[in-house]
Amino acid sequence: MSNTEGGGIQRIRNALSCRQVLNLLTMLGFMLNYALRVNLTIAIVDMVRPNVTETNSTSVVNGTNSTSSGSLSPDGVDVYEERFPWDSYQTNFVLGCFFWGYILTELPGGRLAELIGGRRVFGHSMLWASLLTLITPMAAHINYVVLIIVRVVLGFMLGASWPAIHPVAAVWIPPMERSKFMSNMMASSLGAAITMPVCGYLISVAGWASVFYLTGAVGLLWSICWFTFVYETPATHPRITAEERREIEEAIGTSTSKKRPSHVPWGDLLCSPAVWAIIICHGLAVFGFFTVVNQLPTFMSQILHFKIKENGLFSSLPYLGKYLMAVASSYLADYLRQKGTLGTTATRKVFTAFALVIPGLLMIVQVYLGYDATWSVTIFSLALFFHGAVTAGYLGNGLDIAPNFSGTIFGLANTLSSFGGFLSTWMVGALTYHDKSFHQWQIVFWILAATYIAGALVFVAIGSGELQPWNNPPERKKISDVTQEEGVPLKNEK
């Protein structure tokens, strides 16, 4: 590399603070996190053989009938790709099995990030998930069961990524800036908004397998950047300025221990109403969100009869709105807290209620107007737009009440929500297995309305933004320390 090129890179590095680099890569990381997850929700519409009779050739692959179908690309080239004879139950099973692995690493991932650092846990979860995404088409061609195994392991890897980012924020982000940082998690919605139309276009020109190759490759590139430019703490970062490091460490103070606590005060944590407010609210809210994420493309295909490219385009609109609201509400929340207009507790409750009650009411509207394509797209877009305000509400609340154990708290909350994710796919599959009418989807919308509103009520009733006394538990003494204090000689002492 020439001196000119090296100087140019150095100038770019100097133009961004370490926190800005962290924010940028975290935002891109969560975009890719959902791209690796939702690529299947759009691809599966084209992967599965339609129920109608088509003029396709049928072959036998691994003992099951598969269909080789052709689509015409804009260049006039036929794209032939295998399609699979999965029914509604099997299709939803493939979508839902992701959560089998996802649920196993939520709590361990959060605690592991508290012990060894969120940078390593978040980075490795994304790296291995990207590699698994690249082999997903091969797994589908080999066997239905092999595809399920790959999706379960993919969920296992990505399950650790969400709670891992809380310990990163605990050591890098000052308390009054954490709402803005947590809005980076909602970049997952932006990732979905981009992935949906891109997937739709790729499928039409290169077949459904292309979406897995693209998202997997981009994920690998991001992983390289993450491990190159992000460090565990400000103290270990080689490029951070003394001014930025001092600013971060003084703002965080003693709320986050420099020495990571060796044990979790489980008794105090599990008896805390503030913790249960986060867990219950998150579980109910994400149940609704996962239902939309996994089922919106299917609903648009079955009920609104969109073509695959239209499906991807219109499916992306709600996610884009959610991200815009997440950023706007987070900046507003931090501004109100910095000015003293609202305390932390009031801020979290107000924004949580706003983010969940309005989508709940909109799901009721969807029951009556969702059969119309224009109304349906509008309602879903508005519902997820308002839901984006959770970043200023309960989503980062664990950092308020116990930053030292924010990964563990979010891991607990996301474990419950993972049960909800699998339950949502099972629920839709069961309700639409024999009857795919709009009437069956109305039942789904009623359930979503109830869960959204219930989540808001729970958090408003028992949520808190106050730092909990058990955030800094006393370290457990080793046996050697106790014996020395009591004057008892150690085994090897003479």
CSV table of C-alpha atoms in Angstrom, one decimal:
chain,number,residue,atom,x,y,z
A,1,MET,CA,0.0,0.0,0.0
A,2,SER,CA,1.3,3.4,-0.9
A,3,ASN,CA,1.9,6.2,1.7
A,4,THR,CA,-0.9,8.2,0.0
A,5,GLU,CA,-3.4,5.3,0.4
A,6,GLY,CA,-2.3,4.6,4.0
A,7,GLY,CA,-2.7,8.3,4.8
A,8,GLY,CA,-6.2,8.4,3.3
A,9,ILE,CA,-7.3,5.4,5.5
A,10,GLN,CA,-5.7,7.1,8.6
A,11,ARG,CA,-7.6,10.3,7.9
A,12,ILE,CA,-10.9,8.4,7.7
A,13,ARG,CA,-10.1,6.7,11.0
A,14,ASN,CA,-9.3,10.0,12.6
A,15,ALA,CA,-12.6,11.5,11.4
A,16,LEU,CA,-14.6,9.0,13.4
A,17,SER,CA,-14.5,8.5,17.2
A,18,CYS,CA,-14.3,5.0,18.5
A,19,ARG,CA,-17.9,5.2,19.7
A,20,GLN,CA,-19.0,6.3,16.2
A,21,VAL,CA,-17.2,3.3,14.7
A,22,LEU,CA,-18.9,1.1,17.3
A,23,ASN,CA,-22.3,2.6,16.6
A,24,LEU,CA,-21.9,2.2,12.8
A,25,LEU,CA,-20.7,-1.5,13.0
A,26,THR,CA,-23.4,-2.3,15.6
A,27,MET,CA,-26.1,-0.9,13.3
A,28,LEU,CA,-24.7,-2.8,10.3
A,29,GLY,CA,-24.4,-5.9,12.4
A,30,PHE,CA,-28.1,-5.9,13.4
A,31,MET,CA,-29.1,-5.2,9.8
A,32,LEU,CA,-27.2,-8.3,8.8
A,33,ASN,CA,-28.5,-10.2,11.8
A,34,TYR,CA,-32.0,-10.0,10.6
A,35,ALA,CA,-31.0,-10.5,6.9
A,36,LEU,CA,-29.6,-13.8,7.9
A,37,ARG,CA,-32.8,-14.7,9.6
A,38,VAL,CA,-35.6,-13.4,7.3
A,39,ASN,CA,-34.0,-14.4,4.0
A,40,LEU,CA,-35.8,-17.7,4.4
A,41,THR,CA,-39.2,-16.1,5.0
A,42,ILE,CA,-39.2,-14.5,1.5
A,43,ALA,CA,-37.3,-17.3,-0.2
A,44,ILE,CA,-39.6,-20.1,1.1
A,45,VAL,CA,-42.5,-18.6,-0.9
A,46,ASP,CA,-40.6,-19.6,-4.1
A,47,MET,CA,-39.0,-22.7,-2.6
A,48,VAL,CA,-42.3,-24.5,-2.0
A,49,ARG,CA,-44.2,-26.0,-4.8
A,50,PRO,CA,-47.6,-24.3,-5.3
A,51,ASN,CA,-50.7,-26.4,-4.7
A,52,VAL,CA,-52.0,-25.7,-8.3
A,53,THR,CA,-51.0,-27.9,-11.2
A,54,GLU,CA,-48.0,-26.5,-13.1
A,55,THR,CA,-46.3,-27.6,-16.3
A,56,ASN,CA,-43.1,-28.6,-14.5
A,57,SER,CA,-41.0,-31.7,-14.5
A,58,THR,CA,-41.2,-33.8,-11.3
A,59,SER,CA,-38.2,-35.8,-10.0
A,60,VAL,CA,-37.4,-37.8,-7.0
A,61,VAL,CA,-34.8,-36.4,-4.6
A,62,ASN,CA,-33.8,-38.2,-1.4
A,63,GLY,CA,-37.0,-40.2,-1.5
A,64,THR,CA,-39.4,-37.2,-1.8
A,65,ASN,CA,-40.9,-35.6,-4.8
A,66,SER,CA,-39.4,-32.3,-5.8
A,67,THR,CA,-40.3,-30.0,-8.6
A,68,SER,CA,-37.9,-28.3,-11.0
A,69,SER,CA,-39.5,-25.0,-12.0
A,70,GLY,CA,-38.4,-22.4,-14.5
A,71,SER,CA,-38.7,-18.6,-14.3
A,72,LEU,CA,-37.7,-16.1,-16.9
A,73,SER,CA,-35.1,-13.5,-16.0
A,74,PRO,CA,-35.2,-9.9,-17.5
A,75,ASP,CA,-32.4,-11.1,-19.8
A,76,GLY,CA,-34.6,-13.8,-21.2
A,77,VAL,CA,-32.6,-16.6,-19.5
A,78,ASP,CA,-34.5,-19.4,-17.8
A,79,VAL,CA,-33.7,-20.0,-14.2
A,80,TYR,CA,-34.4,-23.6,-13.2
A,81,GLU,CA,-34.5,-24.4,-9.6
A,82,GLU,CA,-35.8,-27.2,-7.4
A,83,ARG,CA,-39.0,-26.6,-5.6
A,84,PHE,CA,-40.2,-28.7,-2.6
A,85,PRO,CA,-43.6,-30.4,-2.0
A,86,TRP,CA,-43.9,-29.1,1.6
A,87,ASP,CA,-47.4,-28.5,3.0
A,88,SER,CA,-48.4,-25.6,5.3
A,89,TYR,CA,-47.4,-27.4,8.4
A,90,GLN,CA,-43.9,-28.4,7.1
A,91,THR,CA,-43.3,-24.9,5.8
A,92,ASN,CA,-44.1,-23.3,9.1
A,93,PHE,CA,-42.0,-26.0,10.8
A,94,VAL,CA,-38.9,-25.0,8.8
A,95,LEU,CA,-39.5,-21.3,9.8
A,96,GLY,CA,-40.1,-22.1,13.4
A,97,CYS,CA,-37.3,-24.6,14.1
A,98,PHE,CA,-34.8,-21.6,14.0
A,99,PHE,CA,-36.0,-20.8,17.6
A,100,TRP,CA,-35.0,-24.3,18.9
A,101,GLY,CA,-31.4,-23.3,18.7
A,102,TYR,CA,-32.1,-19.6,19.3
A,103,ILE,CA,-33.6,-20.3,22.7
A,104,LEU,CA,-30.6,-22.3,24.0
A,105,THR,CA,-28.0,-19.5,23.8
A,106,GLU,CA,-30.0,-16.5,24.9
A,107,LEU,CA,-29.2,-16.7,28.6
A,108,PRO,CA,-25.8,-18.3,28.3
A,109,GLY,CA,-24.8,-15.8,25.6
A,110,GLY,CA,-25.7,-12.8,27.8
A,111,ARG,CA,-23.8,-14.2,30.8
A,112,LEU,CA,-20.8,-15.2,28.6
A,113,ALA,CA,-20.7,-11.7,27.2
A,114,GLU,CA,-20.6,-10.3,30.8
A,115,LEU,CA,-17.7,-12.6,31.6
A,116,ILE,CA,-15.5,-12.5,28.5
A,117,GLY,CA,-16.8,-9.4,26.7
A,118,GLY,CA,-19.6,-8.7,24.2
A,119,ARG,CA,-17.3,-8.0,21.3
A,120,ARG,CA,-16.2,-11.6,21.1
A,121,VAL,CA,-19.6,-13.2,21.6
A,122,PHE,CA,-21.4,-10.9,19.2
A,123,GLY,CA,-18.7,-11.2,16.5
A,124,HIS,CA,-18.4,-15.0,16.6
A,125,SER,CA,-22.2,-15.5,16.6
A,126,MET,CA,-22.4,-13.5,13.4
A,127,LEU,CA,-19.4,-15.1,11.8
A,128,TRP,CA,-20.7,-18.6,12.2
A,129,ALA,CA,-24.2,-17.7,11.3
A,130,SER,CA,-22.9,-16.3,8.0
A,131,LEU,CA,-21.1,-19.5,7.2
A,132,LEU,CA,-24.3,-21.5,7.9
A,133,THR,CA,-26.3,-19.2,5.6
A,134,LEU,CA,-23.9,-20.0,2.7
A,135,ILE,CA,-24.6,-23.7,3.0
A,136,THR,CA,-28.4,-23.4,3.5
A,137,PRO,CA,-29.2,-24.1,-0.3
A,138,MET,CA,-27.1,-27.2,-0.2
A,139,ALA,CA,-28.8,-28.4,2.9
A,140,ALA,CA,-32.3,-27.9,1.4
A,141,HIS,CA,-31.3,-29.9,-1.7
A,142,ILE,CA,-29.8,-32.7,0.4
A,143,ASN,CA,-32.9,-33.3,2.6
A,144,TYR,CA,-35.7,-31.6,4.5
A,145,VAL,CA,-34.2,-32.8,7.8
A,146,VAL,CA,-30.7,-31.4,6.9
A,147,LEU,CA,-32.3,-28.0,6.3
A,148,ILE,CA,-33.9,-28.1,9.7
A,149,ILE,CA,-30.6,-29.0,11.4
A,150,VAL,CA,-28.9,-26.0,9.7
A,151,ARG,CA,-31.7,-23.6,10.7
A,152,VAL,CA,-31.5,-24.9,14.3
A,153,VAL,CA,-27.7,-24.4,14.5
A,154,LEU,CA,-28.1,-20.9,12.8
A,155,GLY,CA,-30.6,-20.0,15.6
A,156,PHE,CA,-28.1,-21.4,18.2
A,157,MET,CA,-25.4,-18.9,16.9
A,158,LEU,CA,-27.7,-15.9,16.5
A,159,GLY,CA,-29.3,-16.4,19.9
A,160,ALA,CA,-26.2,-15.1,21.6
A,161,SER,CA,-25.9,-11.9,19.6
A,162,TRP,CA,-28.8,-9.9,21.0
A,163,PRO,CA,-28.0,-10.1,24.8
A,164,ALA,CA,-24.2,-9.8,24.0
A,165,ILE,CA,-24.6,-6.2,22.8
A,166,HIS,CA,-25.9,-5.0,26.3
A,167,PRO,CA,-22.5,-5.6,28.0
A,168,VAL,CA,-20.9,-3.8,25.1
A,169,ALA,CA,-23.1,-0.8,25.8
A,170,ALA,CA,-22.5,-1.0,29.6
A,171,VAL,CA,-18.7,-0.3,29.1
A,172,TRP,CA,-18.7,1.9,26.0
A,173,ILE,CA,-21.8,4.1,26.2
A,174,PRO,CA,-22.6,6.8,28.8
A,175,PRO,CA,-26.0,6.3,30.5
A,176,MET,CA,-27.6,9.4,28.9
A,177,GLU,CA,-26.7,8.2,25.4
A,178,ARG,CA,-27.9,4.6,25.7
A,179,SER,CA,-31.3,5.0,24.2
A,180,LYS,CA,-29.7,6.2,21.0
A,181,PHE,CA,-27.2,3.3,21.0
A,182,MET,CA,-30.0,0.8,21.6
A,183,SER,CA,-31.8,2.1,18.5
A,184,ASN,CA,-29.0,0.3,16.6
A,185,MET,CA,-30.7,-2.9,17.5
A,186,MET,CA,-33.7,-1.8,15.5
A,187,ALA,CA,-31.5,-1.6,12.5
A,188,SER,CA,-32.5,-5.2,12.3
A,189,SER,CA,-35.8,-3.8,10.9
A,190,LEU,CA,-33.9,-1.8,8.4
A,191,GLY,CA,-32.0,-5.0,7.4
A,192,ALA,CA,-35.3,-6.7,6.9
A,193,ALA,CA,-36.6,-3.7,4.9
A,194,ILE,CA,-33.6,-4.0,2.5
A,195,THR,CA,-33.5,-7.8,2.4
A,196,MET,CA,-37.1,-8.2,1.4
A,197,PRO,CA,-37.1,-6.4,-1.9
A,198,VAL,CA,-33.5,-7.5,-2.7
A,199,CYS,CA,-34.5,-11.1,-2.1
A,200,GLY,CA,-37.6,-10.7,-4.3
A,201,TYR,CA,-35.5,-9.3,-7.1
A,202,LEU,CA,-32.7,-11.9,-6.8
A,203,ILE,CA,-35.2,-14.8,-6.8
A,204,SER,CA,-36.8,-13.6,-10.0
A,205,VAL,CA,-33.4,-13.3,-11.8
A,206,ALA,CA,-31.2,-15.9,-10.2
A,207,GLY,CA,-33.4,-18.3,-8.2
A,208,TRP,CA,-34.0,-18.6,-4.4
A,209,ALA,CA,-30.6,-19.9,-3.5
A,210,SER,CA,-28.9,-16.6,-4.5
A,211,VAL,CA,-30.4,-14.8,-1.5
A,212,PHE,CA,-28.5,-17.1,0.9
A,213,TYR,CA,-25.2,-16.7,-1.0
A,214,LEU,CA,-25.5,-12.9,-0.9
A,215,THR,CA,-26.5,-12.4,2.7
A,216,GLY,CA,-23.9,-15.0,3.9
A,217,ALA,CA,-21.1,-13.3,2.0
A,218,VAL,CA,-21.9,-9.9,3.3
A,219,GLY,CA,-22.1,-11.3,6.8
A,220,LEU,CA,-18.5,-12.7,6.4
A,221,LEU,CA,-17.3,-9.3,5.3
A,222,TRP,CA,-18.9,-7.5,8.3
A,223,SER,CA,-17.3,-10.1,10.7
A,224,ILE,CA,-13.8,-9.1,9.4
A,225,CYS,CA,-14.5,-5.4,10.0
A,226,TRP,CA,-16.0,-6.0,13.5
A,227,PHE,CA,-13.0,-7.9,14.7
A,228,THR,CA,-10.6,-5.4,13.1
A,229,PHE,CA,-12.1,-2.1,14.4
A,230,VAL,CA,-14.0,-3.0,17.7
A,231,TYR,CA,-12.4,-3.7,21.1
A,232,GLU,CA,-13.8,-4.9,24.3
A,233,THR,CA,-13.4,-1.7,26.4
A,234,PRO,CA,-12.2,1.8,25.9
A,235,ALA,CA,-9.1,1.0,28.0
A,236,THR,CA,-8.0,-1.8,25.5
A,237,HIS,CA,-8.6,0.2,22.4
A,238,PRO,CA,-5.3,1.2,20.7
A,239,ARG,CA,-6.8,4.2,18.8
A,240,ILE,CA,-9.0,5.9,21.4
A,241,THR,CA,-8.0,9.4,22.4
A,242,ALA,CA,-7.4,10.2,26.1
A,243,GLU,CA,-10.2,12.7,26.0
A,244,GLU,CA,-12.8,10.2,24.6
A,245,ARG,CA,-11.7,7.5,27.1
A,246,ARG,CA,-12.0,9.9,30.0
A,247,GLU,CA,-15.4,11.1,28.9
A,248,ILE,CA,-16.7,7.6,28.7
A,249,GLU,CA,-15.3,6.3,32.0
A,250,GLU,CA,-16.3,9.4,34.0
A,251,ALA,CA,-19.9,9.3,32.6
A,252,ILE,CA,-20.3,5.6,33.4
A,253,GLY,CA,-18.7,5.9,36.8
A,254,THR,CA,-19.1,3.0,39.2
A,255,SER,CA,-22.5,1.8,37.7
A,256,THR,CA,-20.5,-0.7,35.5
A,257,SER,CA,-17.8,-2.5,37.4
A,258,LYS,CA,-14.3,-2.4,35.8
A,259,LYS,CA,-13.8,-5.9,37.2
A,260,ARG,CA,-16.7,-8.1,35.9
A,261,PRO,CA,-18.8,-9.6,38.8
A,262,SER,CA,-17.9,-13.3,39.1
A,263,HIS,CA,-21.4,-14.4,40.0
A,264,VAL,CA,-25.0,-13.3,39.4
A,265,PRO,CA,-27.2,-12.5,42.5
A,266,TRP,CA,-29.9,-14.7,41.2
A,267,GLY,CA,-32.1,-14.4,44.3
A,268,ASP,CA,-32.3,-10.6,44.1
A,269,LEU,CA,-32.5,-10.6,40.3
A,270,LEU,CA,-35.4,-13.0,40.1
A,271,CYS,CA,-37.3,-11.3,43.0
A,272,SER,CA,-37.1,-7.9,41.3
A,273,PRO,CA,-40.3,-6.6,39.9
A,274,ALA,CA,-38.3,-4.3,37.5
A,275,VAL,CA,-36.7,-7.4,36.0
A,276,TRP,CA,-40.0,-9.2,35.5
A,277,ALA,CA,-41.5,-6.1,33.9
A,278,ILE,CA,-38.8,-6.3,31.2
A,279,ILE,CA,-39.1,-10.1,30.8
A,280,ILE,CA,-42.9,-10.2,30.5
A,281,CYS,CA,-43.2,-7.1,28.4
A,282,HIS,CA,-40.4,-8.2,26.0
A,283,GLY,CA,-41.9,-11.7,25.6
A,284,LEU,CA,-45.4,-10.4,24.8
A,285,ALA,CA,-44.2,-7.7,22.5
A,286,VAL,CA,-41.8,-9.8,20.5
A,287,PHE,CA,-44.4,-12.5,20.1
A,288,GLY,CA,-46.3,-10.0,18.0
A,289,PHE,CA,-43.3,-8.8,16.1
A,290,PHE,CA,-42.1,-12.4,15.3
A,291,THR,CA,-45.5,-13.2,14.0
A,292,VAL,CA,-45.4,-10.4,11.6
A,293,VAL,CA,-41.7,-11.0,10.6
A,294,ASN,CA,-42.3,-14.7,9.8
A,295,GLN,CA,-45.9,-14.6,8.5
A,296,LEU,CA,-46.3,-11.3,6.6
A,297,PRO,CA,-44.9,-12.7,3.3
A,298,THR,CA,-47.2,-15.7,3.6
A,299,PHE,CA,-50.2,-13.6,4.4
A,300,MET,CA,-49.5,-11.3,1.4
A,301,SER,CA,-49.1,-14.3,-0.8
A,302,GLN,CA,-52.1,-16.3,0.4
A,303,ILE,CA,-54.6,-13.5,1.1
A,304,LEU,CA,-53.5,-10.4,-0.9
A,305,HIS,CA,-52.1,-12.5,-3.8
A,306,PHE,CA,-49.0,-10.4,-4.4
A,307,LYS,CA,-46.3,-11.7,-6.8
A,308,ILE,CA,-42.9,-12.5,-5.4
A,309,LYS,CA,-41.3,-9.2,-6.3
A,310,GLU,CA,-44.3,-7.2,-5.0
A,311,ASN,CA,-44.2,-9.4,-1.9
A,312,GLY,CA,-40.7,-8.4,-1.1
A,313,LEU,CA,-41.3,-4.7,-1.8
A,314,PHE,CA,-44.4,-4.3,0.3
A,315,SER,CA,-43.2,-6.6,3.1
A,316,SER,CA,-40.3,-4.3,3.6
A,317,LEU,CA,-42.3,-1.1,4.3
A,318,PRO,CA,-43.3,-1.9,7.9
A,319,TYR,CA,-39.6,-2.6,8.8
A,320,LEU,CA,-38.4,0.6,7.3
A,321,GLY,CA,-41.0,2.6,9.4
A,322,LYS,CA,-40.0,0.8,12.6
A,323,TYR,CA,-36.4,1.8,12.2
A,324,LEU,CA,-37.2,5.4,11.6
A,325,MET,CA,-39.4,5.5,14.7
A,326,ALA,CA,-36.7,3.7,16.7
A,327,VAL,CA,-34.1,6.4,15.9
A,328,ALA,CA,-36.4,9.4,16.4
A,329,SER,CA,-37.9,8.1,19.7
A,330,SER,CA,-34.5,7.2,21.1
A,331,TYR,CA,-33.1,10.7,20.4
A,332,LEU,CA,-36.2,12.3,22.0
A,333,ALA,CA,-36.0,10.0,25.1
A,334,ASP,CA,-32.3,10.9,25.7
A,335,TYR,CA,-33.1,14.6,25.2
A,336,LEU,CA,-35.9,14.5,27.7
A,337,ARG,CA,-33.8,12.7,30.3
A,338,GLN,CA,-30.8,15.1,29.8
A,339,LYS,CA,-33.0,18.1,30.2
A,340,GLY,CA,-34.7,16.7,33.3
A,341,THR,CA,-38.2,16.9,31.6
A,342,LEU,CA,-38.8,13.2,32.4
A,343,GLY,CA,-37.0,10.8,34.8
A,344,THR,CA,-35.7,7.5,33.5
A,345,THR,CA,-38.6,5.5,34.9
A,346,ALA,CA,-41.3,7.8,33.4
A,347,THR,CA,-39.5,7.9,30.1
A,348,ARG,CA,-39.3,4.1,29.9
A,349,LYS,CA,-43.0,3.7,30.8
A,350,VAL,CA,-44.3,6.4,28.5
A,351,PHE,CA,-42.4,5.1,25.4
A,352,THR,CA,-43.2,1.5,26.1
A,353,ALA,CA,-46.9,2.3,26.4
A,354,PHE,CA,-46.8,4.3,23.2
A,355,ALA,CA,-44.9,1.5,21.3
A,356,LEU,CA,-47.3,-1.3,22.3
A,357,VAL,CA,-50.8,0.1,22.8
A,358,ILE,CA,-51.0,1.7,19.4
A,359,PRO,CA,-49.9,-1.4,17.4
A,360,GLY,CA,-52.4,-3.4,19.6
A,361,LEU,CA,-55.2,-1.1,18.5
A,362,LEU,CA,-54.1,-1.2,14.9
A,363,MET,CA,-54.3,-5.0,14.9
A,364,ILE,CA,-58.0,-4.6,15.9
A,365,VAL,CA,-58.4,-2.4,12.8
A,366,GLN,CA,-56.6,-5.1,10.8
A,367,VAL,CA,-59.3,-7.6,11.8
A,368,TYR,CA,-62.0,-5.5,9.9
A,369,LEU,CA,-60.0,-4.0,7.1
A,370,GLY,CA,-57.1,-6.4,6.4
A,371,TYR,CA,-58.8,-8.1,3.5
A,372,ASP,CA,-58.0,-5.0,1.4
A,373,ALA,CA,-54.4,-4.8,0.1
A,374,THR,CA,-54.0,-1.1,0.5
A,375,TRP,CA,-55.4,-1.0,4.0
A,376,SER,CA,-53.5,-4.1,5.1
A,377,VAL,CA,-50.1,-2.7,4.0
A,378,THR,CA,-50.9,0.7,5.6
A,379,ILE,CA,-51.9,-0.9,8.9
A,380,PHE,CA,-48.9,-3.2,9.1
A,381,SER,CA,-46.6,-0.3,8.3
A,382,LEU,CA,-48.1,1.9,10.9
A,383,ALA,CA,-48.1,-0.8,13.5
A,384,LEU,CA,-44.4,-1.6,13.2
A,385,PHE,CA,-43.6,2.1,12.8
A,386,PHE,CA,-45.0,2.9,16.3
A,387,HIS,CA,-43.5,-0.4,17.7
A,388,GLY,CA,-40.1,1.0,16.9
A,389,ALA,CA,-40.4,3.2,20.0
A,390,VAL,CA,-39.5,0.2,22.2
A,391,THR,CA,-35.8,1.3,21.9
A,392,ALA,CA,-36.7,4.3,24.1
A,393,GLY,CA,-38.8,2.1,26.4
A,394,TYR,CA,-38.2,-1.4,27.8
A,395,LEU,CA,-35.5,-2.5,25.3
A,396,GLY,CA,-32.5,-0.9,27.0
A,397,ASN,CA,-34.1,-0.8,30.5
A,398,GLY,CA,-31.7,-3.5,31.7
A,399,LEU,CA,-28.9,-1.0,31.4
A,400,ASP,CA,-30.8,1.4,33.6
A,401,ILE,CA,-31.5,-1.0,36.5
A,402,ALA,CA,-28.4,-3.3,36.4
A,403,PRO,CA,-25.8,-2.6,33.7
A,404,ASN,CA,-23.4,-5.2,35.2
A,405,PHE,CA,-26.1,-7.9,34.5
A,406,SER,CA,-27.8,-6.4,31.5
A,407,GLY,CA,-26.8,-9.3,29.3
A,408,THR,CA,-28.3,-11.8,31.7
A,409,ILE,CA,-31.5,-9.8,32.0
A,410,PHE,CA,-31.9,-9.5,28.3
A,411,GLY,CA,-31.0,-13.2,27.9
A,412,LEU,CA,-33.8,-14.1,30.2
A,413,ALA,CA,-36.2,-11.8,28.4
A,414,ASN,CA,-35.2,-13.1,24.9
A,415,THR,CA,-35.5,-16.7,26.1
A,416,LEU,CA,-39.2,-16.2,26.8
A,417,SER,CA,-39.7,-14.3,23.6
A,418,SER,CA,-38.0,-17.2,21.7
A,419,PHE,CA,-40.7,-19.5,23.0
A,420,GLY,CA,-43.2,-17.0,21.6
A,421,GLY,CA,-41.4,-17.0,18.2
A,422,PHE,CA,-41.8,-20.7,17.9
A,423,LEU,CA,-45.4,-20.6,19.3
A,424,SER,CA,-46.3,-17.9,16.7
A,425,THR,CA,-45.3,-20.0,13.7
A,426,TRP,CA,-47.0,-23.1,15.2
A,427,MET,CA,-50.2,-21.0,15.9
A,428,VAL,CA,-50.4,-19.6,12.3
A,429,GLY,CA,-49.7,-23.1,10.9
A,430,ALA,CA,-52.4,-24.7,13.0
A,431,LEU,CA,-55.0,-22.0,12.2
A,432,THR,CA,-54.4,-22.0,8.5
A,433,TYR,CA,-53.6,-25.6,7.9
A,434,HIS,CA,-57.0,-26.6,6.6
A,435,ASP,CA,-58.5,-23.2,6.0
A,436,LYS,CA,-56.4,-20.4,4.5
A,437,SER,CA,-59.2,-17.9,4.5
A,438,PHE,CA,-59.0,-14.3,5.8
A,439,HIS,CA,-61.3,-15.4,8.7
A,440,GLN,CA,-58.6,-17.6,10.1
A,441,TRP,CA,-56.1,-14.7,9.9
A,442,GLN,CA,-58.6,-12.5,11.8
A,443,ILE,CA,-58.1,-14.8,14.8
A,444,VAL,CA,-54.3,-14.2,14.5
A,445,PHE,CA,-54.8,-10.4,14.5
A,446,TRP,CA,-57.1,-10.6,17.6
A,447,ILE,CA,-54.4,-12.6,19.4
A,448,LEU,CA,-51.7,-10.0,18.4
A,449,ALA,CA,-53.9,-7.2,19.7
A,450,ALA,CA,-54.3,-8.8,23.1
A,451,THR,CA,-50.5,-9.6,23.5
A,452,TYR,CA,-49.4,-6.1,22.6
A,453,ILE,CA,-51.7,-4.3,25.0
A,454,ALA,CA,-51.1,-6.8,27.8
A,455,GLY,CA,-47.3,-6.2,27.5
A,456,ALA,CA,-47.8,-2.4,27.9
A,457,LEU,CA,-50.0,-2.8,31.0
A,458,VAL,CA,-47.5,-5.0,32.7
A,459,PHE,CA,-44.5,-2.7,32.2
A,460,VAL,CA,-46.5,0.4,33.2
A,461,ALA,CA,-47.6,-1.3,36.4
A,462,ILE,CA,-44.2,-2.7,37.7
A,463,GLY,CA,-41.4,-1.3,35.5
A,464,SER,CA,-38.6,0.9,36.9
A,465,GLY,CA,-35.7,2.9,35.7
A,466,GLU,CA,-33.8,3.1,39.0
A,467,LEU,CA,-30.4,1.5,39.5
A,468,GLN,CA,-31.0,-1.6,41.6
A,469,PRO,CA,-28.9,-2.2,44.8
A,470,TRP,CA,-27.9,-5.7,43.7
A,471,ASN,CA,-26.1,-4.3,40.6
A,472,ASN,CA,-22.8,-4.4,42.5
A,473,PRO,CA,-22.9,-7.6,44.6
A,474,PRO,CA,-20.0,-8.3,47.0
A,475,GLU,CA,-17.5,-10.7,45.6
A,476,ARG,CA,-17.6,-14.2,47.0
A,477,LYS,CA,-14.6,-15.0,49.2
A,478,LYS,CA,-12.4,-17.9,48.3
A,479,ILE,CA,-11.8,-20.6,50.9
A,480,SER,CA,-8.2,-19.5,51.1
A,481,ASP,CA,-9.2,-15.9,51.9
A,482,VAL,CA,-11.6,-17.1,54.6
A,483,THR,CA,-9.1,-19.3,56.3
A,484,GLN,CA,-6.4,-16.6,56.3
A,485,GLU,CA,-8.8,-14.1,57.8
A,486,GLU,CA,-9.7,-16.6,60.6
A,487,GLY,CA,-6.0,-17.4,61.2
A,488,VAL,CA,-6.3,-21.0,60.0
A,489,PRO,CA,-3.1,-22.1,58.3
A,490,LEU,CA,-3.4,-23.3,54.7
A,491,LYS,CA,-2.5,-26.9,53.9
A,492,ASN,CA,0.9,-26.0,52.5
A,493,GLU,CA,1.7,-23.4,55.2
A,494,LYS,CA,4.2,-24.3,57.9
